[in-house]
Short mmCIF file of C-alpha atoms and ligand atoms in Angstrom, two decimals:
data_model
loop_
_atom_site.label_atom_id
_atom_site.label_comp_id
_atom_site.label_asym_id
_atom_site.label_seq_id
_atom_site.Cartn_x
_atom_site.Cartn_y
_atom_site.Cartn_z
CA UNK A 179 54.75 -38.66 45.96
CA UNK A 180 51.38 -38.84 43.69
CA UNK A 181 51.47 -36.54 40.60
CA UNK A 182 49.59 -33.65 40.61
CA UNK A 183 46.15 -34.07 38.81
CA UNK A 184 45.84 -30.88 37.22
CA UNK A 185 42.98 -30.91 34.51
CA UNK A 186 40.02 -32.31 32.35
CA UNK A 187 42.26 -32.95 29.45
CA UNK A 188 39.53 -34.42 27.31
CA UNK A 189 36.57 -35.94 27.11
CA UNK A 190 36.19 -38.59 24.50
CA UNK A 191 33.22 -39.22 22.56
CA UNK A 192 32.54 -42.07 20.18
CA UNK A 193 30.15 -40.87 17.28
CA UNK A 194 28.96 -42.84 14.13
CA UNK A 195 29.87 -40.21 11.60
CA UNK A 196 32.77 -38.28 12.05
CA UNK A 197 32.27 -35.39 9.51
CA UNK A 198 28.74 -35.20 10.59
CA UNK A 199 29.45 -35.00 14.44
CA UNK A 200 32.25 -32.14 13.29
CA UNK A 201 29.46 -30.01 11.45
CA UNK A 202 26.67 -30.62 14.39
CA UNK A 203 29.37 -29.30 16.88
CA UNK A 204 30.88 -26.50 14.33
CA UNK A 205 27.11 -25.22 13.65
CA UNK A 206 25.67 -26.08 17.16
CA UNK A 207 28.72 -24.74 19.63
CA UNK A 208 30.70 -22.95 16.96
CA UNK A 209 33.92 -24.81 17.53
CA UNK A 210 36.39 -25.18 14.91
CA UNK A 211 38.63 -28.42 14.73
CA UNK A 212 42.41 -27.78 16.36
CA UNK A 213 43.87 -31.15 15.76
CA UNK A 214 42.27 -34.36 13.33
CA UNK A 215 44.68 -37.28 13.98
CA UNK A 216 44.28 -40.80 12.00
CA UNK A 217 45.74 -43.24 15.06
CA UNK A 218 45.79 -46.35 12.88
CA UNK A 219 47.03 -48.75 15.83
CA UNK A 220 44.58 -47.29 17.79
CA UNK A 221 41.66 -48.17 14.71
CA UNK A 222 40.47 -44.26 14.99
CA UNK A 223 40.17 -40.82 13.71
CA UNK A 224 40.02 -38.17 16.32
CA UNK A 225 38.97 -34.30 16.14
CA UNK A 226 39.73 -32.02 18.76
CA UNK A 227 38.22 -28.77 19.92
CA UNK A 228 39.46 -26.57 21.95
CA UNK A 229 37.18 -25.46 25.52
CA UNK A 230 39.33 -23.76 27.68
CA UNK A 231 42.67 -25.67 28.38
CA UNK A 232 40.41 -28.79 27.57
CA UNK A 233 39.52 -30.02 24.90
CA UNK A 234 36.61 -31.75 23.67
CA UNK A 235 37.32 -35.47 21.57
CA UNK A 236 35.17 -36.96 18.70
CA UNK A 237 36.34 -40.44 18.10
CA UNK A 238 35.36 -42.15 14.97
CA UNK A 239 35.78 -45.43 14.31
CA UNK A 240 37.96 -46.68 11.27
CA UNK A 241 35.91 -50.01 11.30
CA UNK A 242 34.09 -52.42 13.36
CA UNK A 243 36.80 -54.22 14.86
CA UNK A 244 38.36 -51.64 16.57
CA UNK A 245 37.82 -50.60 20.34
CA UNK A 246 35.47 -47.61 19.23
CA UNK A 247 33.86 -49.64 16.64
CA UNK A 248 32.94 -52.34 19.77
CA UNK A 249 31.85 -49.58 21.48
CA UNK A 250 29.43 -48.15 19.19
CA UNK A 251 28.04 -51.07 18.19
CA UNK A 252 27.38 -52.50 22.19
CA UNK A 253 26.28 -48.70 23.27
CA UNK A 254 25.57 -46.64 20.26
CA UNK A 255 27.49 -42.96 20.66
CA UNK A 256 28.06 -41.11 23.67
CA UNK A 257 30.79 -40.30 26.12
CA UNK A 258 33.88 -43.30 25.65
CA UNK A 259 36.29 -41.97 28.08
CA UNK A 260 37.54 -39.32 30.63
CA UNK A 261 40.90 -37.78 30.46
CA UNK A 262 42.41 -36.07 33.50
CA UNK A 263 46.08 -34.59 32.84
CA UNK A 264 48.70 -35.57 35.59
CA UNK A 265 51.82 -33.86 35.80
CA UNK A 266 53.92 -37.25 35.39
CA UNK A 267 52.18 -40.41 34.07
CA UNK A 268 55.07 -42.66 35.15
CA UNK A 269 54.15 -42.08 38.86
CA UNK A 270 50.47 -42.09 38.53
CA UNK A 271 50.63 -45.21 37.21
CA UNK A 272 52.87 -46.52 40.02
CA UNK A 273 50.42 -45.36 42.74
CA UNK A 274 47.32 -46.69 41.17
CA UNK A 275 49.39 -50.23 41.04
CA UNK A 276 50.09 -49.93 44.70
CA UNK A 277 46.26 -49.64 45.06
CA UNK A 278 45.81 -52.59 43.03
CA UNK A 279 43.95 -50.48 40.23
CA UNK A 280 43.59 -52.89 37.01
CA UNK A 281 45.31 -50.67 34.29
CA UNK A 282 44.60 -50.94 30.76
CA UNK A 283 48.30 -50.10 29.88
CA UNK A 284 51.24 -50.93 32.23
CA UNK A 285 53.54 -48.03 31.06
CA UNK A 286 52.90 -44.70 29.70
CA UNK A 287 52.68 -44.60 25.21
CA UNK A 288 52.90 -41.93 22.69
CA UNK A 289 49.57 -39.95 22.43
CA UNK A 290 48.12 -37.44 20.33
CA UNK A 291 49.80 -33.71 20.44
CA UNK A 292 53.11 -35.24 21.64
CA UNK A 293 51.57 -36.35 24.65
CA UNK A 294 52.35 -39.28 26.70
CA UNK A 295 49.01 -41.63 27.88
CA UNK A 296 48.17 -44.77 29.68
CA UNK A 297 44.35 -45.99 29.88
CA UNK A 298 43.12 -47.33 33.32
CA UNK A 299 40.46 -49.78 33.49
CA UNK A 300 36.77 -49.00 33.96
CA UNK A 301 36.13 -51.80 36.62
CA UNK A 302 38.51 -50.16 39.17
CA UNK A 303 37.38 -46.98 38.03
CA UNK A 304 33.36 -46.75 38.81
CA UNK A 305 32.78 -47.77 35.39
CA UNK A 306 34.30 -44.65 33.64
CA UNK A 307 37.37 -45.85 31.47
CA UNK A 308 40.16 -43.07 32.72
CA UNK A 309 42.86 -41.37 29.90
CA UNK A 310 45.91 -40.18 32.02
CA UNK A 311 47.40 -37.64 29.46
CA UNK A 312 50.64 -36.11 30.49
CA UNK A 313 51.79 -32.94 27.92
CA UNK A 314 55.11 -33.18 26.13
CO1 LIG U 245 41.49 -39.76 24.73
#
């Protein structure tokens, strides 16, 4: 059976400055910051606001040779990645191997917010690099 795909979790955004990016949106959208996580093995710092039962994700990177630091420097900031929330990563990733997807990550790793995540690879993915993000 395929999970059930049952929201935007997040969009991801790379910016250049985090703090900056945090006071346009605070000022511009009035948003307020639910979550700032430092994912070292990742090489980011993300900020999360709230929009609904999505959220919204500024990525900054914590140097240049880090997957958001490549990013920014080959495509300057803008949107990085699409989350959708499944109801059971384990089995999403199963089906997408039966349809030969290329995934990013072969089994399902701790997230932010005591989620579980796996990344899927833009190229089987119309060139949008996919977050599954299953909630603790
Ligand atoms: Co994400």
């Amino acid at each position: 059976m395929i999970s059930a795909l049952t929201a935007i979790d997040h969009v991801g955004i790379a910016v250049d400055d985090l703090e900056a990016a945090v006071e346009h949106y605070g000022r511009t959208l009035g948003v307020k910051p639910v979550l700032r996580e430092r994912v070292v093995d990742q090489g980011v710092e993300e900020v999360l606001f709230a929009a609904g039962g999505s959220f919204i994700q500024l990525l900054g990177a914590l140097g240049p040779d880090t997957p958001v630091g490549r990013f920014l420097a080959t495509n300057g900031p803008g949107i990085h990645h699409v989350a959708y929330r499944v109801s059971d990563v384990a089995s999403t990733l199963e089906q997408l191997r039966r349809e030969d997807v290329r995934l990013i990550d072969e089994v399902p790793r701790a997230g932010s917010r005591n989620t579980l995540i796996a990344f899927v690879h833009p190229k089987s993915m119309g060139g949008v690099l996919v977050e599954l993000v299953q909630e603790g």
